[in-house]
PDB file of C-alpha atoms and ligand atoms in Angstrom:
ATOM      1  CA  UNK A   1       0.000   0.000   0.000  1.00  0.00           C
ATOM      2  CA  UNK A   2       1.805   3.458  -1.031  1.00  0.00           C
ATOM      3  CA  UNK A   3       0.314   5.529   1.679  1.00  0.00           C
ATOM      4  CA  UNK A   4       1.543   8.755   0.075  1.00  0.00           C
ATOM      5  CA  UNK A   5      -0.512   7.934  -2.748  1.00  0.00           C
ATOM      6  CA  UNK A   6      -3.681   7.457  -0.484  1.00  0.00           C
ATOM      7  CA  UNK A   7      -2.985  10.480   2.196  1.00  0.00           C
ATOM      8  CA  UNK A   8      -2.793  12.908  -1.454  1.00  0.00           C
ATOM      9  CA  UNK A   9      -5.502  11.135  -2.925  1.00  0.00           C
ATOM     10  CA  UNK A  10      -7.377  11.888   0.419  1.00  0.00           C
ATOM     11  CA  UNK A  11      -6.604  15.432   0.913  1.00  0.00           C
ATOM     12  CA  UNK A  12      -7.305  16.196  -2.910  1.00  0.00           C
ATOM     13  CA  UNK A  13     -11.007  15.056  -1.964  1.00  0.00           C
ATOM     14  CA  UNK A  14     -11.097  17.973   0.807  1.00  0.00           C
ATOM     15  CA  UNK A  15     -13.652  20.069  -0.706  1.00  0.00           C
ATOM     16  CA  UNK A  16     -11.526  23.790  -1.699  1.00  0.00           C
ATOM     17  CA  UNK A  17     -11.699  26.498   0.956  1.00  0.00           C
ATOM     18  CA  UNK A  18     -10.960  30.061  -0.202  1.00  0.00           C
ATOM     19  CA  UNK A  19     -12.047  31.520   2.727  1.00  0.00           C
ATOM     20  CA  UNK A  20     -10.420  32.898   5.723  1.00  0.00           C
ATOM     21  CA  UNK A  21      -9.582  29.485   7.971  1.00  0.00           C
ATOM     22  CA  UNK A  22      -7.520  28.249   4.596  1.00  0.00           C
ATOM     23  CA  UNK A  23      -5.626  31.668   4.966  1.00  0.00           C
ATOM     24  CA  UNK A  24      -4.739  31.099   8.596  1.00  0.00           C
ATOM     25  CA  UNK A  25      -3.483  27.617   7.515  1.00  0.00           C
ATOM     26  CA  UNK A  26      -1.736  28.904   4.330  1.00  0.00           C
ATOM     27  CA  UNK A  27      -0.155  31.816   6.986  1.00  0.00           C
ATOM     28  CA  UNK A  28       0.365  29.447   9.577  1.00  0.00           C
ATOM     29  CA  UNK A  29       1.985  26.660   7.087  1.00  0.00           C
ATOM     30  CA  UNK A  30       4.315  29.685   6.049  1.00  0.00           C
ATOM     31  CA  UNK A  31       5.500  30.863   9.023  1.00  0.00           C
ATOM     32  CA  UNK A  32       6.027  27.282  10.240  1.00  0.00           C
ATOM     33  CA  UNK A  33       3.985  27.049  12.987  1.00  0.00           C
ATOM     34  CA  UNK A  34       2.880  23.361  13.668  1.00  0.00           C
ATOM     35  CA  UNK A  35      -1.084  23.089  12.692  1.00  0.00           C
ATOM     36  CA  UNK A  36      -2.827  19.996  12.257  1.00  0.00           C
ATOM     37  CA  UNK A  37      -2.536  18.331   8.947  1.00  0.00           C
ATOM     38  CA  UNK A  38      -5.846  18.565   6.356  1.00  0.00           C
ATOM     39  CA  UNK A  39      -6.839  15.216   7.555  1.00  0.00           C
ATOM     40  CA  UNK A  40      -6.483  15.269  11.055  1.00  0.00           C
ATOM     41  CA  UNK A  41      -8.927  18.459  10.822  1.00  0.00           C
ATOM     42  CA  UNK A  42     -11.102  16.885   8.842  1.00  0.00           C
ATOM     43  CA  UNK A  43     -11.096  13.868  11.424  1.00  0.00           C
ATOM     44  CA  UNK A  44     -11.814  16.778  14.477  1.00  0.00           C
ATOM     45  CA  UNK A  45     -14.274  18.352  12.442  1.00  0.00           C
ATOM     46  CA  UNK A  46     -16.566  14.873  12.299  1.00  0.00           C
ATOM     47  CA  UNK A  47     -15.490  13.913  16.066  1.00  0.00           C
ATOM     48  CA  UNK A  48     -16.975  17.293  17.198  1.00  0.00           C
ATOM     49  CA  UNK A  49     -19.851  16.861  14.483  1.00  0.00           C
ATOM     50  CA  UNK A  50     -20.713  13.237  16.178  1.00  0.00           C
ATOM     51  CA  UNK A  51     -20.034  14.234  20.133  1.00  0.00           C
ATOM     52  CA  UNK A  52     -21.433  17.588  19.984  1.00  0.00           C
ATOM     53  CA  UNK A  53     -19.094  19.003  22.797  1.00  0.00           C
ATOM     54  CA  UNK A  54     -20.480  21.340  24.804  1.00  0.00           C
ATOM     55  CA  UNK A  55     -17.091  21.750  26.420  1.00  0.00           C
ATOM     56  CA  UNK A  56     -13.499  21.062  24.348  1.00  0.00           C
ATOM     57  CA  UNK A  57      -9.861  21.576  26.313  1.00  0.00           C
ATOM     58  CA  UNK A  58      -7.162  21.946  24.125  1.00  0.00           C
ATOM     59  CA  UNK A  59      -3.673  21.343  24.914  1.00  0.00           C
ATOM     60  CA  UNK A  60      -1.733  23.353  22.144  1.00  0.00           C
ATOM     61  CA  UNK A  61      -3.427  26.047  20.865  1.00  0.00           C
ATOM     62  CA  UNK A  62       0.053  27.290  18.351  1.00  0.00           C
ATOM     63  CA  UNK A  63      -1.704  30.065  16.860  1.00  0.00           C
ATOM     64  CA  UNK A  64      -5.101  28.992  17.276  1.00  0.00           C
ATOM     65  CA  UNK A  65      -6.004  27.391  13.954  1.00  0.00           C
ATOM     66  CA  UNK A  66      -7.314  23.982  15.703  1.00  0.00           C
ATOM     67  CA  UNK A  67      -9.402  25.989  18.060  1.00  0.00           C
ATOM     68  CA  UNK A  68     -11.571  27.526  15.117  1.00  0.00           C
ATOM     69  CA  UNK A  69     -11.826  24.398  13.197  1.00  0.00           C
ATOM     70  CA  UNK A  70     -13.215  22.898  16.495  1.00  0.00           C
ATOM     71  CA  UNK A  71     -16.114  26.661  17.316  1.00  0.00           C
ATOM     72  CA  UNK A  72     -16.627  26.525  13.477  1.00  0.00           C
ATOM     73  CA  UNK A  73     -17.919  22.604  13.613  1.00  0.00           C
ATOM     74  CA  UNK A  74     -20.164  23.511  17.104  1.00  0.00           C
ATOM     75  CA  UNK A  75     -18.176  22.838  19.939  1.00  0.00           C
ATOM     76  CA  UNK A  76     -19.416  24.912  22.881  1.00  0.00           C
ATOM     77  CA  UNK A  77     -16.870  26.410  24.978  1.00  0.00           C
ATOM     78  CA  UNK A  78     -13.094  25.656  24.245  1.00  0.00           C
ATOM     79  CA  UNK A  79     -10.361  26.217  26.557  1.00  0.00           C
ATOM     80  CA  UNK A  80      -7.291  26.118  24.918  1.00  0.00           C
ATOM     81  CA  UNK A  81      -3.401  26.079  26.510  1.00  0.00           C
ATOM     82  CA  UNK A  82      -0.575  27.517  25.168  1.00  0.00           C
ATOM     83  CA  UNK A  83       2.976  28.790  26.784  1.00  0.00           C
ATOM     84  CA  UNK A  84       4.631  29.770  23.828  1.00  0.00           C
ATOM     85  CA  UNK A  85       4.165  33.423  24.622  1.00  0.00           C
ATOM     86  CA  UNK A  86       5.618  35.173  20.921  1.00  0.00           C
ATOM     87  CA  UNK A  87       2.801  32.663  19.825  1.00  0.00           C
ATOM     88  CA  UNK A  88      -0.009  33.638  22.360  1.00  0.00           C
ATOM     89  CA  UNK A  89      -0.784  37.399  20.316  1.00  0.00           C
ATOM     90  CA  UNK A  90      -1.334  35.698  16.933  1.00  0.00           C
ATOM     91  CA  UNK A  91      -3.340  33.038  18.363  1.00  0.00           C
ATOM     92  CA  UNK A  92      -6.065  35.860  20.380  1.00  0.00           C
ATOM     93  CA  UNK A  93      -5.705  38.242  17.129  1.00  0.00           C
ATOM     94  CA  UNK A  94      -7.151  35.514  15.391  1.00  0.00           C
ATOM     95  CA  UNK A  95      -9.729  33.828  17.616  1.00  0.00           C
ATOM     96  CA  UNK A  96     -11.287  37.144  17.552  1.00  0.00           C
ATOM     97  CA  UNK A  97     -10.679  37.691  13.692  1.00  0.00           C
ATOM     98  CA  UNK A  98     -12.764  34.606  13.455  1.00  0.00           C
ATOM     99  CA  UNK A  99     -15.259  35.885  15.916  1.00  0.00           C
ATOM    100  CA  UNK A 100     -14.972  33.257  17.978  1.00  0.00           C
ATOM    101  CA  UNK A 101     -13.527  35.460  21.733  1.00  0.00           C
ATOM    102  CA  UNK A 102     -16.985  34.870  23.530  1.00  0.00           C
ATOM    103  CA  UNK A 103     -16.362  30.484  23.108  1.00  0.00           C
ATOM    104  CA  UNK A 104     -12.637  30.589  23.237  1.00  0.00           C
ATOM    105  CA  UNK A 105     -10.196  30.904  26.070  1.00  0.00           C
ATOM    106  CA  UNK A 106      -6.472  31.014  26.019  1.00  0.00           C
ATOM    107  CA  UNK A 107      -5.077  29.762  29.298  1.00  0.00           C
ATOM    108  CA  UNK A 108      -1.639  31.255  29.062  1.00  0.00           C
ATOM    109  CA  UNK A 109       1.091  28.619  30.584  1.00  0.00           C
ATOM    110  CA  UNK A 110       2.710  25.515  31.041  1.00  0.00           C
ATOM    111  CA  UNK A 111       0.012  22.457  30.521  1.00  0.00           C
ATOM    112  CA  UNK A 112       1.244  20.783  33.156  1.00  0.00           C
ATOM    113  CA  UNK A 113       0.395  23.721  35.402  1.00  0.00           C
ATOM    114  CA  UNK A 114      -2.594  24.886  34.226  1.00  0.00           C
ATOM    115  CA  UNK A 115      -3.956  21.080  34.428  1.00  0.00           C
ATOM    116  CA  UNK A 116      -3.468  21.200  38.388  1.00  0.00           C
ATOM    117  CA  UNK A 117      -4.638  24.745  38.439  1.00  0.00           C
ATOM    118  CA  UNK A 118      -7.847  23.429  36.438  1.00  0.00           C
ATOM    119  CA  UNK A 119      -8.780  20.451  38.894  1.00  0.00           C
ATOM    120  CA  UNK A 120      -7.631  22.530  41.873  1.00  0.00           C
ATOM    121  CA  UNK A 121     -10.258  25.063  40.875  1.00  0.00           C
ATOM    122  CA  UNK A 122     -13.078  22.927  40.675  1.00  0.00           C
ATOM    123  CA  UNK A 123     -13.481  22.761  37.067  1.00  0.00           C
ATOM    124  CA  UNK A 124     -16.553  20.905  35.041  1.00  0.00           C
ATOM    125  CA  UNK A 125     -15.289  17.761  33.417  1.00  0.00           C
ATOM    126  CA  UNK A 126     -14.727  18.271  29.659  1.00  0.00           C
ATOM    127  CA  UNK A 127     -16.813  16.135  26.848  1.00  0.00           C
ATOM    128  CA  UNK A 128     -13.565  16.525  24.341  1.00  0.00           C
ATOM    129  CA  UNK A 129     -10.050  17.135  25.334  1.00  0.00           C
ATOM    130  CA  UNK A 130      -7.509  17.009  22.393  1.00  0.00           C
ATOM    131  CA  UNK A 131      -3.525  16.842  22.820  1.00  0.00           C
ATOM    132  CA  UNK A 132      -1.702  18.617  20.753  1.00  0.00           C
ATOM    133  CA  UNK A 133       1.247  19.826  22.783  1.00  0.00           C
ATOM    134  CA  UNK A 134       4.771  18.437  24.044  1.00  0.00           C
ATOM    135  CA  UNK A 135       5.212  14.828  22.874  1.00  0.00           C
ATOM    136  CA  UNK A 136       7.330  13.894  25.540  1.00  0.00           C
ATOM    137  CA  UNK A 137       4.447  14.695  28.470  1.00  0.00           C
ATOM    138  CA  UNK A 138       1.507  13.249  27.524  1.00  0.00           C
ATOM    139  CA  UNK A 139       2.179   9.809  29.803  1.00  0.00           C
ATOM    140  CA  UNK A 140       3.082  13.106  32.881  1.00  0.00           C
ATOM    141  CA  UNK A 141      -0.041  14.622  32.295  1.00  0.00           C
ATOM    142  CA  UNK A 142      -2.615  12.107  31.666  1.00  0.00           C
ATOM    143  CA  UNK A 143      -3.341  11.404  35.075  1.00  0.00           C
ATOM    144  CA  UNK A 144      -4.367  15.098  35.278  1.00  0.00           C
ATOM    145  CA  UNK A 145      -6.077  15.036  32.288  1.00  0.00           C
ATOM    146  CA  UNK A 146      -8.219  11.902  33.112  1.00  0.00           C
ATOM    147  CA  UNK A 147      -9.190  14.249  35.948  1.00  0.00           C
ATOM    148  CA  UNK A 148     -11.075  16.572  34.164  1.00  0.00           C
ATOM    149  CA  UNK A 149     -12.889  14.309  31.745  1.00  0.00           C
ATOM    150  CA  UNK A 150     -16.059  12.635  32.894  1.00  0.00           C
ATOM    151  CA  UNK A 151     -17.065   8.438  31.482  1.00  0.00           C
ATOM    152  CA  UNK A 152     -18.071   9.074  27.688  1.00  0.00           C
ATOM    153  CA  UNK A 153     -15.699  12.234  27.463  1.00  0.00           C
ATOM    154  CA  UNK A 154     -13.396  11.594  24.610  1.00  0.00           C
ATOM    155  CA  UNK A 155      -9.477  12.282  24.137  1.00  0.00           C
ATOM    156  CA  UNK A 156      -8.037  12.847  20.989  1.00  0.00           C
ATOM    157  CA  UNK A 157      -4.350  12.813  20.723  1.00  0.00           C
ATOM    158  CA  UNK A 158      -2.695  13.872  17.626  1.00  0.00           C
ATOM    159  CA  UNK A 159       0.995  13.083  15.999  1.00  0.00           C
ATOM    160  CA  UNK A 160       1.290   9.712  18.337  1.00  0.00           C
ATOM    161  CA  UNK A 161       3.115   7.902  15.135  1.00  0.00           C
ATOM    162  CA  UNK A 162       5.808  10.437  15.517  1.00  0.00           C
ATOM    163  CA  UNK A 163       6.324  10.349  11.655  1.00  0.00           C
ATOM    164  CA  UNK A 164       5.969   6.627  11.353  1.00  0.00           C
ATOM    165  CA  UNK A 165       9.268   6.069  13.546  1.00  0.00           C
ATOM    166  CA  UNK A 166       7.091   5.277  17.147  1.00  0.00           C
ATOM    167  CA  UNK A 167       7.138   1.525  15.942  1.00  0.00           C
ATOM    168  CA  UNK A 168      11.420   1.200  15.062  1.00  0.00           C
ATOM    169  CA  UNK A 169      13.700  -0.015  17.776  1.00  0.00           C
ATOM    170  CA  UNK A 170      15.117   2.732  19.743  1.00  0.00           C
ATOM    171  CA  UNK A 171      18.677   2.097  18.313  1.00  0.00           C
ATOM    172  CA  UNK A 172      17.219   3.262  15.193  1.00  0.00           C
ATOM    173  CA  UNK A 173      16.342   6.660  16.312  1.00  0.00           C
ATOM    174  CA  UNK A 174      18.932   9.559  16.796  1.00  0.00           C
ATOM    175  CA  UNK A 175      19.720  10.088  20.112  1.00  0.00           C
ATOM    176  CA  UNK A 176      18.287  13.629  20.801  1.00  0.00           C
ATOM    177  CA  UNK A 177      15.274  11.977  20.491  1.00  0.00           C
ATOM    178  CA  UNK A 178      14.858   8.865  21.971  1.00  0.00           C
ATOM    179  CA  UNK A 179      13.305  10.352  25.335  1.00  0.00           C
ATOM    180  CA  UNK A 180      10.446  11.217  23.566  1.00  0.00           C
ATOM    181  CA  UNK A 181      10.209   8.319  21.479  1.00  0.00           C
ATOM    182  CA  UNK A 182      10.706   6.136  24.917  1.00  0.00           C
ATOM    183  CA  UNK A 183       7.621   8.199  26.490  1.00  0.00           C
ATOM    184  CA  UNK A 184       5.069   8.174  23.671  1.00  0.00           C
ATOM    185  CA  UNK A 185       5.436   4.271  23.433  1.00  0.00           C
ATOM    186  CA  UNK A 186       4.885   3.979  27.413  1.00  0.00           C
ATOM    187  CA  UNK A 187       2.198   6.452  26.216  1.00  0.00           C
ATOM    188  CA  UNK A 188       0.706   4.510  23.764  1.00  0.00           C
ATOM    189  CA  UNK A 189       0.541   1.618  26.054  1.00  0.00           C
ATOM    190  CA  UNK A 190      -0.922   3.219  28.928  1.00  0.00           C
ATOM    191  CA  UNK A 191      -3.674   4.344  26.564  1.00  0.00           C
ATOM    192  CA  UNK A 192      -3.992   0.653  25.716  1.00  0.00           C
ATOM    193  CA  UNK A 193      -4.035  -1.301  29.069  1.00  0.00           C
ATOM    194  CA  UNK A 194      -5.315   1.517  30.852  1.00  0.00           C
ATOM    195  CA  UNK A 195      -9.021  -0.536  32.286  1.00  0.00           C
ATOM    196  CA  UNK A 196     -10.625   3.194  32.180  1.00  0.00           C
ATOM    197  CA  UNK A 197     -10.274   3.660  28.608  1.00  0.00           C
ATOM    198  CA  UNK A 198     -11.192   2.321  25.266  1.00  0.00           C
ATOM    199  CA  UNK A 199      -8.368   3.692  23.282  1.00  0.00           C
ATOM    200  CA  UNK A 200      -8.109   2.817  18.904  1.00  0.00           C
ATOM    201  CA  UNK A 201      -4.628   4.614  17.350  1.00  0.00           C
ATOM    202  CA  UNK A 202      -5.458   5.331  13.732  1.00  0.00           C
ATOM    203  CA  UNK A 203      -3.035   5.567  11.073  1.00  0.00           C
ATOM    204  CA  UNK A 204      -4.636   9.209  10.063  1.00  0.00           C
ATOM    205  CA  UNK A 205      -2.127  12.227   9.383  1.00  0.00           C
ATOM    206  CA  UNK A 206       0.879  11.840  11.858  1.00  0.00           C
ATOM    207  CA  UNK A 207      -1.155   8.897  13.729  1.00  0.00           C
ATOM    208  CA  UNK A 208      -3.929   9.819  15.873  1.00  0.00           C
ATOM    209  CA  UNK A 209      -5.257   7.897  19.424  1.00  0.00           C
ATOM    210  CA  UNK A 210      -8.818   8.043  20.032  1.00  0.00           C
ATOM    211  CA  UNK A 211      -9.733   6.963  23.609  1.00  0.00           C
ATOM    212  CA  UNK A 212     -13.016   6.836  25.571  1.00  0.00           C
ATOM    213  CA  UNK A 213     -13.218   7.088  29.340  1.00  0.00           C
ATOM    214  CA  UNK A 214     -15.514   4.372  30.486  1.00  0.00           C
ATOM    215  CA  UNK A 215     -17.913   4.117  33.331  1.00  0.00           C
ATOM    216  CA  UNK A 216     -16.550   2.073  35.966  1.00  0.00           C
ATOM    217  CA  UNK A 217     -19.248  -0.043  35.620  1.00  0.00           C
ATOM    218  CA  UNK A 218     -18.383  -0.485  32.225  1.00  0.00           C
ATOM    219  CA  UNK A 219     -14.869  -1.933  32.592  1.00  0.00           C
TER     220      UNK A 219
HETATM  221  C1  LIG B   1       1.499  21.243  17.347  1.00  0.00           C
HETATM  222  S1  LIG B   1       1.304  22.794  18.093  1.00  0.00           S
HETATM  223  C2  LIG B   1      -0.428  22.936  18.322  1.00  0.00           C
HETATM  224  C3  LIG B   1      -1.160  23.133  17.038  1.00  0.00           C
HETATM  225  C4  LIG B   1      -2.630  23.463  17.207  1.00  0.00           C
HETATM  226  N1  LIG B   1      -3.305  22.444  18.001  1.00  0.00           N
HETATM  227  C5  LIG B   1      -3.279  23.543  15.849  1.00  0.00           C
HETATM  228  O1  LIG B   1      -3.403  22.504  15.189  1.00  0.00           O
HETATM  229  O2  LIG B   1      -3.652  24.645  15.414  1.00  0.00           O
HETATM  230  C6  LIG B   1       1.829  22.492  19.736  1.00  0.00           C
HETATM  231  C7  LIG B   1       1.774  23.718  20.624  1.00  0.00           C
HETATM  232  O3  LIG B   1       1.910  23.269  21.971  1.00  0.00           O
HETATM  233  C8  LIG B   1       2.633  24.248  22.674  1.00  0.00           C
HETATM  234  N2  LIG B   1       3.213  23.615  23.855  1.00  0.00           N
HETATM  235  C9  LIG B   1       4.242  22.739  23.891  1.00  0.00           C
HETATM  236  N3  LIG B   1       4.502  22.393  25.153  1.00  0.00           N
HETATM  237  C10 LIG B   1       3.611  23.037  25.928  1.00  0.00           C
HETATM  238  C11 LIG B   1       3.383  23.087  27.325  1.00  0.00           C
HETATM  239  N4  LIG B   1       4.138  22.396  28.170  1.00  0.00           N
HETATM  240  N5  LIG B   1       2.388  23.859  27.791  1.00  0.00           N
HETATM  241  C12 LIG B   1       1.601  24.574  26.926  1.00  0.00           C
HETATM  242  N6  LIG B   1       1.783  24.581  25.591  1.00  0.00           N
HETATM  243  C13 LIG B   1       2.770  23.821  25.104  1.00  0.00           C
HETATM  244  C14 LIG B   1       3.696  24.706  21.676  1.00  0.00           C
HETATM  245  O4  LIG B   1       4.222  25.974  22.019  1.00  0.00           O
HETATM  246  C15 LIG B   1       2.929  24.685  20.372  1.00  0.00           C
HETATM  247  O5  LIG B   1       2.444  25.972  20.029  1.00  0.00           O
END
């Protein structure tokens, strides 16, 4: 199977957008800032379609792009969580550009902070939380994250094929980046054996994990 072939053939079926989301992703693409591919949008576009979230975190909000896609396809409120702070202007300029400031909140700061701060305030579970952040944390922050979903709330987690290299021995990877390698496997396999979720990893875009938190009395 030449999945090159199929991912183009799949993104040429993406119905042409002129308007002004394809210009954030043109400018965003440009400037090199790390958006989700076509399909992994299209895939969050249909996930929020089916669950009808009335309340989305984000971890990663880069310059926002993901954010829209997500208030343009219905979610209700989104909390989003950056700590890049050159990227945190862009990213408000263009939630409100897209009209979007009343359903869209940029928690400014590290995710592993502003997870703690979250559940130490008392917040409402979330229906949708999708990862988008630093690869390396996701197994150090998904106790916290667990935390603030509620059984049936779904986690998306995007790029956990780490460029098709998650499945080659670790000898085979350069150095600098074996930690993170290391930790999305252990990731990948919590998701799995974890009895409180129902996790599938898809072979979409840069590989994405789709887990359900069950009801205890579901497990
Ligand atoms: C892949 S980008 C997010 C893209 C965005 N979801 C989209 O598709 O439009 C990842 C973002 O996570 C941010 N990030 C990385 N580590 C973080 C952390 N510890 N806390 C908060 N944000 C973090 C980065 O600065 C970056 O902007």
């Amino acid at each position: 199977m030449n999945k090159e072939r199929i991912a183009a053939y799949l993104a040429s079926l993406e119905p042409f957008d002129d308007g002004p989301l394809n210009r954030l992703r043109k400018d965003a693409e440009a400037a090199g800032v790390p958006i989700i591919r076509v399909e992994t949008e299209s895939f969050l576009r249909t996930m929020v379609k089916i669950l009808d979230p009335q309340s989305v975190l984000e971890i990663g909000t880069a310059v926002g792009y993901s954010s829209i896609v997500m208030a343009k396809a219905g979610a209700g409120r989104i909390d989003t969580i950056e700590n890049y702070e050159k990227r945190i202007p862009a990213a408000l300029d263009n939630i409100r550009q897209a009209g979007f400031e009343s359903r869209i909140r940029l928690i400014e700061g590290d995710a592993g902070r502003v997870l703690k701060e979250l559940i130490a305030g008392g917040a409402e579970p979330y229906d949708l939380v999708f990862l988008d952040a630093a690869k390396g944390q996701y197994l150090h922050w998904l106790p916290d994250i667990l935390q603030l979903m509620h059984p049936g709330s779904v986690l998306v987690t995007d790029n956990v094929l780490q460029d098709e290299t998650v499945m080659e021995s670790r000898f085979l990877i350069p150095r600098r980046e074996r930690t993170t390698h290391a930790r999305m496997r252990d990731y990948l396999y919590e998701l799995k054996h974890n009895a409180g979720l129902q996790t599938s990893v898809i072979p979409l875009g840069d590989g994405i994990s789709l887990s359900v938190l069950l009801d205890p009395e579901d497990q």
